[in-house]
mmCIF file of C-alpha atoms in Angstrom:
data_model
loop_
_atom_site.group_PDB
_atom_site.id
_atom_site.type_symbol
_atom_site.label_atom_id
_atom_site.label_comp_id
_atom_site.label_asym_id
_atom_site.label_seq_id
_atom_site.Cartn_x
_atom_site.Cartn_y
_atom_site.Cartn_z
ATOM 1 C CA LYS A 1 0.000 0.000 0.000
ATOM 2 C CA HIS A 2 2.769 2.439 0.938
ATOM 3 C CA PHE A 3 4.844 1.477 -2.100
ATOM 4 C CA ASP A 4 1.828 2.114 -4.345
ATOM 5 C CA TRP A 5 1.373 5.520 -2.723
ATOM 6 C CA LEU A 6 5.040 6.406 -3.298
ATOM 7 C CA TYR A 7 4.967 5.207 -6.899
ATOM 8 C CA ASN A 8 1.831 7.255 -7.661
ATOM 9 C CA ARG A 9 3.302 10.352 -5.976
ATOM 10 C CA LEU A 10 6.470 10.034 -8.051
ATOM 11 C CA LEU A 11 4.458 9.677 -11.276
ATOM 12 C CA HIS A 12 2.305 12.668 -10.367
ATOM 13 C CA LYS A 13 5.206 14.875 -9.265
ATOM 14 C CA PHE A 14 7.768 13.991 -11.932
ATOM 15 C CA THR A 15 5.903 13.678 -15.214
ATOM 16 C CA VAL A 16 9.074 14.173 -17.270
ATOM 17 C CA ILE A 17 11.061 11.430 -15.501
ATOM 18 C CA SER A 18 10.641 7.783 -16.361
ATOM 19 C CA VAL A 19 9.771 6.224 -13.002
ATOM 20 C CA PRO A 20 10.323 2.462 -13.082
ATOM 21 C CA HIS A 21 7.275 0.319 -12.381
ATOM 22 C CA LEU A 22 6.940 -1.451 -9.070
ATOM 23 C CA PRO A 23 7.437 -5.214 -9.167
ATOM 24 C CA GLU A 24 4.207 -6.929 -10.148
ATOM 25 C CA LYS A 25 1.696 -8.148 -7.624
ATOM 26 C CA GLN A 26 0.450 -11.603 -8.465
ATOM 27 C CA ALA A 27 -3.295 -12.199 -8.226
ATOM 28 C CA THR A 28 -3.004 -15.925 -7.600
ATOM 29 C CA GLY A 29 -0.416 -17.375 -5.295
ATOM 30 C CA ARG A 30 0.014 -14.049 -3.571
ATOM 31 C CA PHE A 31 0.938 -15.639 -0.262
ATOM 32 C CA GLU A 32 3.180 -18.400 -1.543
ATOM 33 C CA GLU A 33 6.604 -18.230 0.091
ATOM 34 C CA ASP A 34 8.464 -18.292 -3.228
ATOM 35 C CA PHE A 35 6.452 -15.369 -4.609
ATOM 36 C CA ILE A 36 6.885 -13.328 -1.430
ATOM 37 C CA GLU A 37 10.667 -13.809 -1.509
ATOM 38 C CA LYS A 38 10.894 -12.873 -5.196
ATOM 39 C CA ARG A 39 8.773 -9.766 -4.709
ATOM 40 C CA LYS A 40 10.834 -8.776 -1.686
ATOM 41 C CA ARG A 41 14.064 -9.069 -3.713
ATOM 42 C CA ARG A 42 12.536 -7.083 -6.554
ATOM 43 C CA LEU A 43 11.338 -4.353 -4.185
ATOM 44 C CA ILE A 44 14.863 -4.144 -2.748
ATOM 45 C CA LEU A 45 16.283 -3.750 -6.270
ATOM 46 C CA TRP A 46 13.638 -1.116 -7.026
ATOM 47 C CA MET A 47 14.524 0.805 -3.863
ATOM 48 C CA ASN A 48 18.257 0.571 -4.635
ATOM 49 C CA HIS A 49 17.567 2.057 -8.047
ATOM 50 C CA MET A 50 15.363 4.799 -6.634
ATOM 51 C CA THR A 51 17.801 5.801 -3.883
ATOM 52 C CA SER A 52 20.559 6.196 -6.471
ATOM 53 C CA HIS A 53 18.466 8.423 -8.763
ATOM 54 C CA PRO A 54 19.793 12.012 -8.609
ATOM 55 C CA VAL A 55 16.351 13.658 -8.665
ATOM 56 C CA LEU A 56 13.826 11.168 -7.281
ATOM 57 C CA SER A 57 15.965 10.336 -4.245
ATOM 58 C CA GLN A 58 15.939 14.023 -3.227
ATOM 59 C CA TYR A 59 12.152 14.340 -3.312
ATOM 60 C CA GLU A 60 10.738 15.175 0.104
ATOM 61 C CA GLY A 61 7.966 12.576 -0.253
ATOM 62 C CA PHE A 62 10.546 9.887 -1.001
ATOM 63 C CA GLU A 63 12.617 10.815 2.043
ATOM 64 C CA HIS A 64 9.422 10.784 4.114
ATOM 65 C CA PHE A 65 8.612 7.289 2.815
ATOM 66 C CA LEU A 66 12.067 6.065 3.836
ATOM 67 C CA MET A 67 12.425 7.750 7.205
ATOM 68 C CA CYS A 68 8.997 8.044 8.809
ATOM 69 C CA ALA A 69 8.121 5.337 11.326
ATOM 70 C CA ASP A 70 5.399 7.114 13.306
ATOM 71 C CA ASP A 71 1.792 6.730 12.061
ATOM 72 C CA LYS A 72 0.796 10.274 12.970
ATOM 73 C CA GLN A 73 3.856 11.770 11.267
ATOM 74 C CA TRP A 74 3.270 9.486 8.270
ATOM 75 C CA LYS A 75 -0.234 10.880 7.767
ATOM 76 C CA LEU A 76 0.992 14.482 8.067
ATOM 77 C CA GLY A 77 3.800 13.934 5.572
ATOM 78 C CA LYS A 78 1.472 12.072 3.245
ATOM 79 C CA ARG A 79 -1.013 14.966 3.255
ATOM 80 C CA ARG A 80 1.800 17.482 2.714
ATOM 81 C CA ALA A 81 3.046 15.511 -0.314
ATOM 82 C CA GLU A 82 -0.475 15.199 -1.722
ATOM 83 C CA LYS A 83 -1.039 18.970 -1.404
ATOM 84 C CA ASP A 84 2.185 19.777 -3.266
ATOM 85 C CA GLU A 85 1.303 22.226 -6.039
ATOM 86 C CA MET A 86 4.575 21.845 -7.953
ATOM 87 C CA VAL A 87 3.408 18.747 -9.802
ATOM 88 C CA GLY A 88 2.981 17.910 -13.455
ATOM 89 C CA ALA A 89 3.483 20.855 -15.781
ATOM 90 C CA HIS A 90 3.794 23.260 -12.850
ATOM 91 C CA PHE A 91 7.485 22.384 -12.749
ATOM 92 C CA MET A 92 7.741 24.865 -15.640
ATOM 93 C CA LEU A 93 7.253 27.622 -13.054
ATOM 94 C CA THR A 94 10.703 26.789 -11.691
ATOM 95 C CA LEU A 95 12.388 27.522 -15.038
ATOM 96 C CA GLN A 96 14.219 30.820 -15.393
ATOM 97 C CA ILE A 97 13.738 32.996 -18.452
ATOM 98 C CA PRO A 98 16.966 34.269 -20.057
ATOM 99 C CA ASN A 99 17.589 37.996 -19.572
ATOM 100 C CA GLU A 100 19.032 38.607 -23.041
ATOM 101 C CA HIS A 101 17.062 38.693 -26.280
ATOM 102 C CA GLN A 102 16.805 35.345 -28.079
ATOM 103 C CA ASP A 103 16.864 35.019 -31.856
ATOM 104 C CA LEU A 104 13.445 33.667 -32.861
ATOM 105 C CA GLN A 105 14.812 31.426 -35.627
ATOM 106 C CA ASP A 106 17.430 29.945 -33.266
ATOM 107 C CA VAL A 107 14.783 29.277 -30.618
ATOM 108 C CA GLU A 108 12.478 27.617 -33.154
ATOM 109 C CA GLU A 109 15.325 25.424 -34.424
ATOM 110 C CA ARG A 110 16.193 24.339 -30.882
ATOM 111 C CA ILE A 111 12.528 23.600 -30.139
ATOM 112 C CA ASP A 112 12.154 21.582 -33.359
ATOM 113 C CA SER A 113 15.347 19.706 -32.570
ATOM 114 C CA PHE A 114 14.166 18.939 -29.047
ATOM 115 C CA LYS A 115 10.741 17.902 -30.365
ATOM 116 C CA ALA A 116 12.376 15.436 -32.780
ATOM 117 C CA PHE A 117 14.623 14.147 -29.993
ATOM 118 C CA ALA A 118 11.707 13.711 -27.566
ATOM 119 C CA LYS A 119 9.618 11.833 -30.140
ATOM 120 C CA LYS A 120 12.499 9.566 -31.151
ATOM 121 C CA MET A 121 13.380 8.943 -27.498
ATOM 122 C CA ASP A 122 9.756 8.157 -26.624
ATOM 123 C CA ASP A 123 9.405 5.754 -29.562
ATOM 124 C CA SER A 124 12.747 4.112 -28.766
ATOM 125 C CA VAL A 125 11.956 3.674 -25.085
ATOM 126 C CA MET A 126 8.579 2.152 -25.940
ATOM 127 C CA GLN A 127 10.270 -0.252 -28.364
ATOM 128 C CA LEU A 128 12.947 -1.128 -25.799
ATOM 129 C CA THR A 129 10.312 -1.702 -23.118
ATOM 130 C CA HIS A 130 8.340 -3.974 -25.438
ATOM 131 C CA VAL A 131 11.398 -6.017 -26.439
ATOM 132 C CA ALA A 132 12.633 -6.257 -22.839
ATOM 133 C CA SER A 133 9.189 -7.375 -21.639
ATOM 134 C CA GLU A 134 9.100 -10.072 -24.298
ATOM 135 C CA LEU A 135 12.585 -11.257 -23.328
ATOM 136 C CA VAL A 136 11.644 -11.393 -19.658
ATOM 137 C CA ARG A 137 8.506 -13.361 -20.479
ATOM 138 C CA LYS A 138 10.480 -15.830 -22.579
ATOM 139 C CA HIS A 139 13.278 -16.185 -20.050
ATOM 140 C CA LEU A 140 10.943 -16.717 -17.115
ATOM 141 C CA GLY A 141 9.325 -19.556 -18.996
ATOM 142 C CA GLY A 142 11.374 -21.751 -21.286
ATOM 143 C CA PHE A 143 14.873 -20.568 -20.453
ATOM 144 C CA ARG A 144 14.555 -20.562 -16.679
ATOM 145 C CA LYS A 145 15.966 -24.062 -16.166
ATOM 146 C CA GLU A 146 18.813 -23.384 -18.590
ATOM 147 C CA PHE A 147 19.841 -20.269 -16.679
ATOM 148 C CA GLN A 148 19.692 -22.210 -13.414
ATOM 149 C CA ARG A 149 21.981 -24.849 -14.942
ATOM 150 C CA LEU A 150 24.322 -22.109 -16.139
ATOM 151 C CA GLY A 151 24.386 -20.611 -12.637
ATOM 152 C CA ASN A 152 25.167 -24.012 -11.135
ATOM 153 C CA ALA A 153 28.029 -24.421 -13.612
ATOM 154 C CA PHE A 154 29.491 -21.067 -12.536
ATOM 155 C CA GLN A 155 29.206 -22.072 -8.885
ATOM 156 C CA SER A 156 31.010 -25.310 -9.705
ATOM 157 C CA ILE A 157 33.839 -23.352 -11.355
ATOM 158 C CA SER A 158 34.057 -21.146 -8.273
ATOM 159 C CA GLN A 159 34.311 -24.219 -6.056
ATOM 160 C CA ALA A 160 37.089 -25.582 -8.279
ATOM 161 C CA PHE A 161 39.067 -22.346 -7.925
ATOM 162 C CA MET A 162 38.679 -22.505 -4.140
ATOM 163 C CA LEU A 163 40.498 -25.850 -4.172
ATOM 164 C CA ASP A 164 43.647 -24.038 -5.344
ATOM 165 C CA PRO A 165 44.160 -21.475 -2.520
ATOM 166 C CA PRO A 166 47.571 -20.091 -3.504
ATOM 167 C CA HIS A 167 46.352 -19.119 -6.957
ATOM 168 C CA SER A 168 42.678 -18.418 -6.328
ATOM 169 C CA SER A 169 41.234 -14.938 -6.002
ATOM 170 C CA GLU A 170 38.543 -14.431 -3.374
ATOM 171 C CA THR A 171 37.100 -11.466 -5.262
ATOM 172 C CA PHE A 172 36.982 -13.463 -8.487
ATOM 173 C CA ASN A 173 35.363 -16.444 -6.747
ATOM 174 C CA ASN A 174 32.757 -14.219 -5.116
ATOM 175 C CA ALA A 175 31.936 -12.674 -8.493
ATOM 176 C CA ILE A 176 31.557 -16.073 -10.146
ATOM 177 C CA SER A 177 29.482 -17.632 -7.389
ATOM 178 C CA HIS A 178 27.185 -14.632 -6.900
#
């Protein structure tokens, strides 16, 4: 519930930033131990990504989500974040207008260039998202066992290196077995 609130606040506040989706909630099998563990790991990865983002991690609502443990303070911070008026296109109010005169043709060229960039970027991101989703779907199904076998093979190599202590590298072994 709290993660959904945070995700929706981030989408509402930062319309020009691509906020990654939360890990999926499964309708069936919601309380199976395996699903809970996978979702927990995915939420941890999501949070690691969010805390390293230069803009989203500085958002007051995000810091509130991370730090607030008191129910009363949580509700106050939640209301404050929901009343924030600098959301959506209002972020334009924070932009500063240049003091010097701008050549109209130069401005139009820069706007056209940015428009082309934004469209191409949007189309490319949508294509990338589609392809990545298809790959994930395929890999979770048919290739899952093969990747598990590959992982086991890497762990076996790591164990072999550990049998040769004078020449083995702990860092290398940790990387292989991870």
